[in-house]
mmCIF file of C-alpha atoms in Angstrom:
data_model
loop_
_atom_site.group_PDB
_atom_site.id
_atom_site.type_symbol
_atom_site.label_atom_id
_atom_site.label_comp_id
_atom_site.label_asym_id
_atom_site.label_seq_id
_atom_site.Cartn_x
_atom_site.Cartn_y
_atom_site.Cartn_z
ATOM 1 C CA GLY A 14 14.188 55.548 -6.309
ATOM 2 C CA ASN A 15 15.369 52.347 -4.712
ATOM 3 C CA LYS A 16 14.773 53.463 -1.176
ATOM 4 C CA SER A 17 11.045 53.954 -1.601
ATOM 5 C CA GLN A 18 10.686 50.563 -3.330
ATOM 6 C CA ASP A 19 12.313 48.796 -0.358
ATOM 7 C CA SER A 20 10.061 50.523 2.123
ATOM 8 C CA GLY A 21 7.079 49.672 -0.066
ATOM 9 C CA ILE A 22 7.775 45.966 0.402
ATOM 10 C CA ALA A 23 8.279 46.372 4.111
ATOM 11 C CA GLU A 24 4.906 48.054 4.427
ATOM 12 C CA MET A 25 3.130 45.322 2.504
ATOM 13 C CA GLU A 26 0.263 44.117 4.668
ATOM 14 C CA GLU A 27 0.581 40.675 6.129
ATOM 15 C CA LEU A 28 -1.573 37.985 4.549
ATOM 16 C CA PRO A 29 -4.632 36.891 6.515
ATOM 17 C CA VAL A 30 -4.222 33.789 8.666
ATOM 18 C CA PRO A 31 -6.952 31.137 8.190
ATOM 19 C CA HIS A 32 -9.072 30.449 11.262
ATOM 20 C CA ASN A 33 -12.193 28.469 12.134
ATOM 21 C CA ILE A 34 -11.129 25.588 9.858
ATOM 22 C CA LYS A 35 -13.777 23.012 9.026
ATOM 23 C CA ILE A 36 -13.257 19.576 7.454
ATOM 24 C CA SER A 37 -16.109 17.616 5.889
ATOM 25 C CA ASN A 38 -16.956 14.970 3.266
ATOM 26 C CA ILE A 39 -14.021 12.742 4.194
ATOM 27 C CA THR A 40 -13.482 9.813 1.799
ATOM 28 C CA CYS A 41 -10.581 7.459 1.305
ATOM 29 C CA ASP A 42 -8.787 9.870 -1.008
ATOM 30 C CA SER A 43 -10.326 13.297 -0.506
ATOM 31 C CA PHE A 44 -11.830 15.730 1.962
ATOM 32 C CA LYS A 45 -13.466 19.165 1.876
ATOM 33 C CA ILE A 46 -11.881 22.046 3.735
ATOM 34 C CA SER A 47 -13.038 25.594 4.449
ATOM 35 C CA TRP A 48 -12.024 28.383 6.799
ATOM 36 C CA ASP A 49 -12.583 32.060 7.575
ATOM 37 C CA MET A 50 -10.084 34.874 7.091
ATOM 38 C CA ASP A 51 -9.943 38.654 7.374
ATOM 39 C CA SER A 52 -10.823 40.502 4.231
ATOM 40 C CA LYS A 53 -7.713 42.693 4.586
ATOM 41 C CA SER A 54 -5.174 41.797 1.836
ATOM 42 C CA LYS A 55 -7.413 38.926 0.825
ATOM 43 C CA ASP A 56 -7.147 39.871 -2.838
ATOM 44 C CA ARG A 57 -3.378 39.286 -2.746
ATOM 45 C CA ILE A 58 -3.767 35.576 -1.978
ATOM 46 C CA THR A 59 -2.847 33.404 -4.958
ATOM 47 C CA HIS A 60 -2.308 30.034 -3.247
ATOM 48 C CA TYR A 61 -3.124 27.989 -0.163
ATOM 49 C CA PHE A 62 -0.614 25.705 1.562
ATOM 50 C CA ILE A 63 -2.255 22.759 3.298
ATOM 51 C CA ASP A 64 -0.232 20.575 5.643
ATOM 52 C CA LEU A 65 -1.717 17.156 6.432
ATOM 53 C CA ASN A 66 -0.145 14.785 8.928
ATOM 54 C CA LYS A 67 -1.078 11.486 10.451
ATOM 55 C CA LYS A 68 -1.314 11.880 14.214
ATOM 56 C CA GLU A 69 1.464 9.706 15.532
ATOM 57 C CA ASN A 70 1.011 7.328 18.369
ATOM 58 C CA LYS A 71 3.834 5.174 19.612
ATOM 59 C CA ASN A 72 3.219 2.135 17.453
ATOM 60 C CA SER A 73 1.779 3.659 14.308
ATOM 61 C CA ASN A 74 3.556 3.584 11.023
ATOM 62 C CA LYS A 75 4.776 6.938 9.715
ATOM 63 C CA PHE A 76 4.187 7.508 6.000
ATOM 64 C CA LYS A 77 6.440 4.730 4.841
ATOM 65 C CA HIS A 78 7.605 6.527 1.749
ATOM 66 C CA LYS A 79 9.422 9.658 2.698
ATOM 67 C CA ASP A 80 8.880 11.050 -0.791
ATOM 68 C CA VAL A 81 5.117 11.107 -0.413
ATOM 69 C CA PRO A 82 4.403 14.811 -0.041
ATOM 70 C CA THR A 83 2.349 15.855 2.964
ATOM 71 C CA LYS A 84 2.222 19.532 2.038
ATOM 72 C CA LEU A 85 -0.117 20.539 -0.737
ATOM 73 C CA VAL A 86 0.228 23.783 -2.670
ATOM 74 C CA ALA A 87 -3.187 24.625 -4.108
ATOM 75 C CA LYS A 88 -4.338 27.525 -6.249
ATOM 76 C CA ALA A 89 -6.556 29.877 -4.300
ATOM 77 C CA VAL A 90 -10.105 28.886 -5.223
ATOM 78 C CA PRO A 91 -13.400 29.791 -3.568
ATOM 79 C CA LEU A 92 -13.952 27.828 -0.357
ATOM 80 C CA PRO A 93 -14.913 25.165 0.519
ATOM 81 C CA MET A 94 -12.340 23.404 -1.653
ATOM 82 C CA THR A 95 -11.971 19.661 -2.181
ATOM 83 C CA VAL A 96 -8.514 18.186 -1.631
ATOM 84 C CA ARG A 97 -8.315 14.955 -3.576
ATOM 85 C CA GLY A 98 -6.066 12.324 -5.106
ATOM 86 C CA HIS A 99 -3.136 13.581 -3.107
ATOM 87 C CA TRP A 100 -3.154 11.212 -0.177
ATOM 88 C CA PHE A 101 -4.963 8.042 0.549
ATOM 89 C CA LEU A 102 -6.438 8.406 4.004
ATOM 90 C CA SER A 103 -6.642 5.335 6.196
ATOM 91 C CA PRO A 104 -9.904 4.493 7.942
ATOM 92 C CA ARG A 105 -10.160 4.944 11.723
ATOM 93 C CA THR A 106 -7.123 7.228 11.750
ATOM 94 C CA GLU A 107 -6.534 10.645 13.311
ATOM 95 C CA TYR A 108 -5.050 13.378 11.151
ATOM 96 C CA THR A 109 -3.975 16.951 11.775
ATOM 97 C CA VAL A 110 -4.317 19.812 9.308
ATOM 98 C CA ALA A 111 -2.937 23.353 9.215
ATOM 99 C CA VAL A 112 -3.251 25.993 6.488
ATOM 100 C CA GLN A 113 -1.325 29.058 5.284
ATOM 101 C CA THR A 114 -2.317 31.624 2.708
ATOM 102 C CA ALA A 115 0.345 32.575 0.193
ATOM 103 C CA SER A 116 1.042 35.122 -2.490
ATOM 104 C CA LYS A 117 3.244 34.105 -5.409
ATOM 105 C CA GLN A 118 5.728 36.844 -6.305
ATOM 106 C CA VAL A 119 7.070 37.759 -9.727
ATOM 107 C CA ASP A 120 10.317 35.907 -8.999
ATOM 108 C CA GLY A 121 8.402 32.691 -8.230
ATOM 109 C CA ASP A 122 8.905 32.827 -4.461
ATOM 110 C CA TYR A 123 5.963 32.865 -2.100
ATOM 111 C CA VAL A 124 5.126 35.334 0.638
ATOM 112 C CA VAL A 125 3.185 33.347 3.243
ATOM 113 C CA SER A 126 0.971 34.040 6.215
ATOM 114 C CA GLU A 127 1.503 32.506 9.621
ATOM 115 C CA TRP A 128 0.242 28.926 9.924
ATOM 116 C CA SER A 129 -3.329 28.568 11.135
ATOM 117 C CA GLU A 130 -4.034 26.665 14.305
ATOM 118 C CA ILE A 131 -3.660 22.900 13.894
ATOM 119 C CA ILE A 132 -6.948 21.070 13.832
ATOM 120 C CA GLU A 133 -7.588 17.349 14.183
ATOM 121 C CA PHE A 134 -10.031 15.124 12.405
ATOM 122 C CA CYS A 135 -10.668 11.416 12.389
ATOM 123 C CA THR A 136 -11.645 9.297 9.409
ATOM 124 C CA GLY A 137 -14.695 7.105 9.822
ATOM 125 C CA ALA A 138 -14.530 3.371 10.206
ATOM 126 C CA ASP A 139 -17.542 2.151 8.347
ATOM 127 C CA SER A 140 -18.578 5.184 6.378
ATOM 128 C CA LEU A 141 -19.744 4.041 2.954
ATOM 129 C CA LEU A 142 -16.905 5.992 1.444
ATOM 130 C CA PHE A 143 -14.429 3.541 2.915
ATOM 131 C CA THR A 144 -16.076 0.525 1.360
ATOM 132 C CA ASP A 145 -13.831 -2.218 0.090
ATOM 133 C CA TYR A 146 -13.405 -2.891 -3.594
ATOM 134 C CA SER A 147 -16.149 -5.154 -4.896
ATOM 135 C CA LYS A 148 -15.410 -8.235 -6.994
ATOM 136 C CA VAL A 149 -16.160 -6.087 -10.057
ATOM 137 C CA HIS A 150 -13.455 -3.585 -9.049
ATOM 138 C CA LEU A 151 -11.002 -6.376 -8.283
ATOM 139 C CA THR A 152 -11.687 -7.938 -11.677
ATOM 140 C CA GLN A 153 -10.768 -4.589 -13.290
ATOM 141 C CA LEU A 154 -7.578 -4.579 -11.218
ATOM 142 C CA LEU A 155 -6.932 -8.201 -12.241
ATOM 143 C CA GLU A 156 -7.260 -7.294 -15.913
ATOM 144 C CA LYS A 157 -4.757 -4.459 -15.509
ATOM 145 C CA ALA A 158 -2.327 -6.824 -13.774
ATOM 146 C CA GLU A 159 -2.640 -9.390 -16.564
ATOM 147 C CA VAL A 160 -1.408 -6.815 -19.083
ATOM 148 C CA ILE A 161 2.012 -6.514 -17.439
ATOM 149 C CA ALA A 162 2.496 -9.999 -15.949
ATOM 150 C CA GLY A 163 5.005 -11.042 -18.626
ATOM 151 C CA ARG A 164 6.045 -14.524 -19.649
ATOM 152 C CA MET A 165 5.918 -17.480 -17.281
ATOM 153 C CA LEU A 166 8.998 -18.963 -15.621
ATOM 154 C CA LYS A 167 9.292 -22.330 -13.854
ATOM 155 C CA LEU A 168 9.430 -22.560 -10.077
ATOM 156 C CA SER A 169 9.731 -25.461 -7.673
ATOM 157 C CA VAL A 170 9.452 -23.963 -4.176
ATOM 158 C CA PHE A 171 7.595 -21.377 -2.127
ATOM 159 C CA TYR A 172 9.719 -19.617 0.477
ATOM 160 C CA ARG A 173 9.352 -17.318 3.442
ATOM 161 C CA ASN A 174 12.139 -15.215 4.961
ATOM 162 C CA GLN A 175 12.147 -14.234 8.628
ATOM 163 C CA HIS A 176 14.534 -13.565 11.483
ATOM 164 C CA LYS A 177 16.035 -16.405 13.475
ATOM 165 C CA GLU A 178 13.884 -15.422 16.493
ATOM 166 C CA TYR A 179 10.725 -16.017 14.455
ATOM 167 C CA PHE A 180 11.637 -19.625 13.646
ATOM 168 C CA ASP A 181 12.856 -20.235 17.204
ATOM 169 C CA SER A 182 9.507 -19.108 18.608
ATOM 170 C CA ILE A 183 7.584 -21.268 16.090
ATOM 171 C CA ARG A 184 9.509 -24.303 17.361
ATOM 172 C CA ASP A 185 9.356 -23.392 21.055
ATOM 173 C CA GLN A 186 5.875 -21.907 21.401
ATOM 174 C CA HIS A 187 3.769 -23.130 18.489
ATOM 175 C CA GLY A 188 4.643 -26.808 18.197
ATOM 176 C CA ASN A 189 6.592 -26.234 14.968
ATOM 177 C CA ALA A 190 3.613 -24.773 13.036
ATOM 178 C CA MET A 191 3.833 -21.328 11.439
ATOM 179 C CA GLN A 192 0.760 -19.424 12.598
ATOM 180 C CA LEU A 193 -1.606 -17.236 10.611
ATOM 181 C CA SER A 194 -1.476 -13.488 11.028
ATOM 182 C CA VAL A 195 -3.845 -10.810 9.762
ATOM 183 C CA LYS A 196 -2.780 -9.186 6.516
ATOM 184 C CA ASP A 197 -1.446 -5.647 7.055
ATOM 185 C CA ASN A 198 -2.669 -2.515 5.282
ATOM 186 C CA SER A 199 -0.171 -2.462 2.443
ATOM 187 C CA GLY A 200 -1.413 -2.316 -1.124
ATOM 188 C CA SER A 201 -4.638 -0.858 -2.486
ATOM 189 C CA HIS A 202 -6.648 1.218 -0.032
ATOM 190 C CA GLY A 203 -9.824 -0.644 -1.063
ATOM 191 C CA SER A 204 -8.407 -4.133 -0.734
ATOM 192 C CA PRO A 205 -10.977 -6.373 0.980
ATOM 193 C CA ILE A 206 -8.250 -8.603 2.452
ATOM 194 C CA SER A 207 -6.315 -5.863 4.324
ATOM 195 C CA GLY A 208 -6.804 -6.099 8.070
ATOM 196 C CA LYS A 209 -9.152 -9.069 7.633
ATOM 197 C CA LEU A 210 -7.689 -12.098 5.865
ATOM 198 C CA GLU A 211 -5.515 -14.354 8.000
ATOM 199 C CA GLY A 212 -2.694 -16.253 6.405
ATOM 200 C CA ILE A 213 1.046 -16.773 5.986
ATOM 201 C CA PHE A 214 2.994 -14.799 3.391
ATOM 202 C CA PHE A 215 5.172 -16.703 0.926
ATOM 203 C CA SER A 216 7.211 -15.640 -2.084
ATOM 204 C CA CYS A 217 7.763 -17.673 -5.211
ATOM 205 C CA ASN A 218 9.693 -15.413 -7.564
ATOM 206 C CA THR A 219 12.848 -16.904 -9.052
ATOM 207 C CA GLU A 220 15.909 -15.368 -10.625
ATOM 208 C CA PHE A 221 15.534 -15.900 -14.337
ATOM 209 C CA ASN A 222 19.176 -16.921 -14.828
ATOM 210 C CA THR A 223 19.217 -19.598 -12.075
ATOM 211 C CA GLY A 224 15.556 -20.603 -11.775
ATOM 212 C CA LYS A 225 16.047 -20.481 -7.993
ATOM 213 C CA PRO A 226 14.822 -18.040 -5.337
ATOM 214 C CA PRO A 227 16.954 -14.869 -5.096
ATOM 215 C CA GLN A 228 19.655 -14.890 -2.416
ATOM 216 C CA ASP A 229 18.523 -11.523 -1.032
ATOM 217 C CA SER A 230 15.478 -10.665 1.052
ATOM 218 C CA PRO A 231 14.071 -7.688 2.938
ATOM 219 C CA TYR A 232 12.420 -9.909 5.531
ATOM 220 C CA GLY A 233 15.215 -11.669 7.371
ATOM 221 C CA ARG A 234 18.290 -13.844 7.018
ATOM 222 C CA TYR A 235 16.540 -17.193 7.530
ATOM 223 C CA ARG A 236 14.450 -18.817 4.832
ATOM 224 C CA PHE A 237 11.850 -21.570 5.025
ATOM 225 C CA GLU A 238 11.548 -23.377 1.675
ATOM 226 C CA ILE A 239 8.762 -25.803 0.848
ATOM 227 C CA ALA A 240 8.068 -27.799 -2.313
ATOM 228 C CA ALA A 241 5.407 -25.989 -4.333
ATOM 229 C CA GLU A 242 3.058 -28.979 -4.483
ATOM 230 C CA LYS A 243 2.726 -29.065 -0.702
ATOM 231 C CA LEU A 244 0.936 -25.692 -0.757
ATOM 232 C CA PHE A 245 -0.517 -25.440 -4.255
ATOM 233 C CA ASN A 246 -2.292 -28.489 -5.687
ATOM 234 C CA PRO A 247 -5.716 -29.699 -6.859
ATOM 235 C CA ASN A 248 -6.966 -29.509 -3.245
ATOM 236 C CA THR A 249 -6.441 -25.734 -3.064
ATOM 237 C CA ASN A 250 -8.206 -22.779 -4.653
ATOM 238 C CA LEU A 251 -6.345 -19.778 -6.072
ATOM 239 C CA TYR A 252 -7.640 -16.196 -5.791
ATOM 240 C CA PHE A 253 -6.520 -12.797 -7.039
ATOM 241 C CA GLY A 254 -6.138 -10.382 -4.089
ATOM 242 C CA ASP A 255 -4.472 -7.132 -5.169
ATOM 243 C CA PHE A 256 -2.254 -5.306 -7.663
ATOM 244 C CA TYR A 257 -0.181 -2.311 -6.608
ATOM 245 C CA CYS A 258 3.110 -0.451 -6.702
ATOM 246 C CA MET A 259 4.772 1.789 -4.156
ATOM 247 C CA TYR A 260 6.407 4.646 -6.029
ATOM 248 C CA THR A 261 8.709 2.124 -7.746
ATOM 249 C CA ALA A 262 9.097 0.718 -11.238
ATOM 250 C CA TYR A 263 8.017 -2.788 -10.273
ATOM 251 C CA HIS A 264 4.545 -3.990 -9.394
ATOM 252 C CA TYR A 265 3.233 -6.450 -6.815
ATOM 253 C CA VAL A 266 0.420 -8.951 -7.243
ATOM 254 C CA ILE A 267 -1.090 -10.600 -4.170
ATOM 255 C CA LEU A 268 -2.522 -14.085 -4.669
ATOM 256 C CA VAL A 269 -4.295 -16.229 -2.078
ATOM 257 C CA ILE A 270 -3.951 -20.028 -1.964
ATOM 258 C CA ALA A 271 -6.645 -21.576 0.227
ATOM 259 C CA PRO A 272 -7.216 -25.264 0.978
ATOM 260 C CA VAL A 273 -10.668 -26.115 -0.403
ATOM 261 C CA GLY A 274 -13.359 -25.609 2.246
ATOM 262 C CA SER A 275 -11.038 -23.904 4.755
ATOM 263 C CA PRO A 276 -12.110 -20.663 6.523
ATOM 264 C CA GLY A 277 -9.755 -18.737 4.223
ATOM 265 C CA ASP A 278 -11.395 -20.333 1.181
ATOM 266 C CA GLU A 279 -14.876 -19.325 2.373
ATOM 267 C CA PHE A 280 -13.668 -15.764 3.054
ATOM 268 C CA CYS A 281 -12.127 -15.419 -0.420
ATOM 269 C CA LYS A 282 -15.018 -17.036 -2.311
ATOM 270 C CA GLN A 283 -17.281 -14.177 -1.298
ATOM 271 C CA ARG A 284 -14.828 -11.353 -1.945
ATOM 272 C CA LEU A 285 -12.143 -12.200 -4.507
ATOM 273 C CA PRO A 286 -12.044 -13.263 -8.160
ATOM 274 C CA GLN A 287 -11.088 -16.952 -8.351
ATOM 275 C CA LEU A 288 -8.371 -17.932 -10.825
ATOM 276 C CA ASN A 289 -8.087 -21.170 -12.777
ATOM 277 C CA SER A 290 -5.061 -22.847 -11.173
ATOM 278 C CA GLU A 291 -4.002 -24.408 -14.463
ATOM 279 C CA ASP A 292 -4.512 -21.389 -16.662
ATOM 280 C CA ASN A 293 -3.910 -17.816 -15.493
ATOM 281 C CA LYS A 294 -1.296 -15.122 -16.018
ATOM 282 C CA PHE A 295 0.328 -15.237 -12.550
ATOM 283 C CA LEU A 296 0.827 -18.667 -11.004
ATOM 284 C CA THR A 297 -0.048 -22.014 -12.536
ATOM 285 C CA CYS A 298 -0.028 -25.651 -11.500
ATOM 286 C CA THR A 299 -0.330 -28.171 -14.323
ATOM 287 C CA GLU A 300 0.195 -31.908 -14.549
ATOM 288 C CA GLU A 301 2.672 -33.194 -17.113
ATOM 289 C CA ASP A 302 3.322 -36.958 -17.284
ATOM 290 C CA GLY A 303 2.044 -37.439 -13.736
ATOM 291 C CA ILE A 304 4.277 -34.684 -12.327
ATOM 292 C CA MET A 305 3.085 -31.297 -11.042
ATOM 293 C CA VAL A 306 4.750 -28.419 -12.890
ATOM 294 C CA TYR A 307 4.658 -24.824 -11.632
ATOM 295 C CA HIS A 308 5.106 -21.468 -13.360
ATOM 296 C CA HIS A 309 5.052 -17.846 -12.171
ATOM 297 C CA ALA A 310 4.816 -14.495 -13.980
ATOM 298 C CA GLN A 311 8.197 -12.942 -14.669
ATOM 299 C CA ASP A 312 7.350 -9.237 -14.617
ATOM 300 C CA VAL A 313 5.475 -8.812 -11.329
ATOM 301 C CA ILE A 314 6.532 -9.599 -7.765
ATOM 302 C CA LEU A 315 4.124 -12.199 -6.437
ATOM 303 C CA GLU A 316 3.143 -12.221 -2.783
ATOM 304 C CA VAL A 317 1.305 -15.415 -1.951
ATOM 305 C CA ILE A 318 -0.876 -15.757 1.141
ATOM 306 C CA TYR A 319 -1.528 -19.317 2.297
ATOM 307 C CA THR A 320 -4.548 -19.506 4.598
ATOM 308 C CA ASP A 321 -3.700 -22.486 6.853
ATOM 309 C CA PRO A 322 -0.882 -23.030 9.388
ATOM 310 C CA VAL A 323 2.219 -24.706 7.882
ATOM 311 C CA ASP A 324 4.433 -27.134 9.781
ATOM 312 C CA LEU A 325 8.169 -26.460 9.531
ATOM 313 C CA SER A 326 8.796 -30.197 9.096
ATOM 314 C CA LEU A 327 7.239 -29.955 5.614
ATOM 315 C CA GLY A 328 10.220 -27.941 4.377
ATOM 316 C CA THR A 329 13.672 -26.703 5.354
ATOM 317 C CA VAL A 330 14.992 -23.634 7.166
ATOM 318 C CA ALA A 331 18.420 -22.289 6.202
ATOM 319 C CA GLU A 332 20.350 -19.031 6.325
ATOM 320 C CA ILE A 333 20.542 -17.083 3.046
ATOM 321 C CA THR A 334 23.901 -15.968 1.686
ATOM 322 C CA GLY A 335 22.736 -12.651 0.201
ATOM 323 C CA HIS A 336 21.859 -9.304 1.698
ATOM 324 C CA GLN A 337 18.934 -8.199 3.718
ATOM 325 C CA LEU A 338 17.426 -5.450 1.566
ATOM 326 C CA MET A 339 15.500 -3.507 4.160
ATOM 327 C CA SER A 340 14.224 -0.907 1.776
ATOM 328 C CA SER A 341 12.063 -3.226 -0.273
ATOM 329 C CA SER A 342 9.893 -4.455 2.584
ATOM 330 C CA THR A 343 6.220 -3.776 1.868
ATOM 331 C CA ALA A 344 4.833 -3.702 5.420
ATOM 332 C CA ASN A 345 1.898 -1.258 5.539
ATOM 333 C CA ALA A 346 3.232 0.514 2.475
ATOM 334 C CA LYS A 347 0.702 2.657 0.699
ATOM 335 C CA LYS A 348 -0.088 2.265 -2.951
ATOM 336 C CA ASP A 349 0.985 5.028 -5.343
ATOM 337 C CA PRO A 350 -2.350 6.709 -6.178
ATOM 338 C CA SER A 351 -1.002 8.344 -9.343
ATOM 339 C CA CYS A 352 0.269 5.208 -11.126
ATOM 340 C CA LYS A 353 -1.726 4.684 -14.330
ATOM 341 C CA THR A 354 -0.754 1.001 -14.527
ATOM 342 C CA CYS A 355 -2.302 -0.244 -11.276
ATOM 343 C CA ASN A 356 -5.120 2.140 -10.330
ATOM 344 C CA ILE A 357 -8.759 1.858 -11.325
ATOM 345 C CA SER A 358 -11.256 4.644 -10.998
ATOM 346 C CA VAL A 359 -13.937 3.730 -8.514
ATOM 347 C CA GLY A 360 -16.972 5.905 -9.143
ATOM 348 C CA ARG A 361 -18.312 7.924 -6.221
#
């Protein structure tokens, strides 16, 4: 009895290996894939395994979140099949794809074919499918952010953490003025400010028990602090830039503060919803008895981009006493596409 069963498994035909893979209809969160395979044992295929990887060059950022899956297990459906909502693809980026066919066994394990050859494809730069969010989309995102912003807490300073070398080079090479840099690709894949808006990142969140900035930071042991009114006042405009999370419980809101009439202000006016500086759910500046009073939302992490250079003499630089929390840095981090709180559906 048993002997013939064993040999039966051994004689099972191998599953067909996909070949002649074709990729088409690439958008920011989906692509179409098809391939050919031998008809032998084709009827035993229950699933496809698709392995997608960003082609690494020396300075590119690997998927920042290690828990973002790059291997998709899909039910075997007629080809071509659309792979969607699983990854956000970056524009102008090279990817590699390989495929296996698989047969799910009674015990839940899979028998798999050999991997196909690895093929490469590149996402377009200006294809319509990579268009930025419009103001309408950003307003939808803004409304979702308002729901979770929470109550307002007082703040008195904006701050920016960096390494000692950063501040040394500002003093030595830039005449004491912090320079603008282009915003990275973290946050929503459709954000119109990513890779385009130039500015300086500041934080303004406080610890609710002390009312002061937290003593920890992922960005470096040295902190520049500046009185809030020096950056945010009646001569600046405030814009909503983005709302996202990165596979975490907390959410980020990006705001832009731009001196009225500055290049950053002109850029934002065309692309971002403008907020009333005295009355919004994220960051407010009001006058009480001739004094400027500032509040920030308690339940989101605010990232503020200021669009003009800032002179170090306007504030102070000091070493922080807390830890450097490397893990919570947001550089180039991709937004969680499955979060119901901070995603909008953009019709295609």
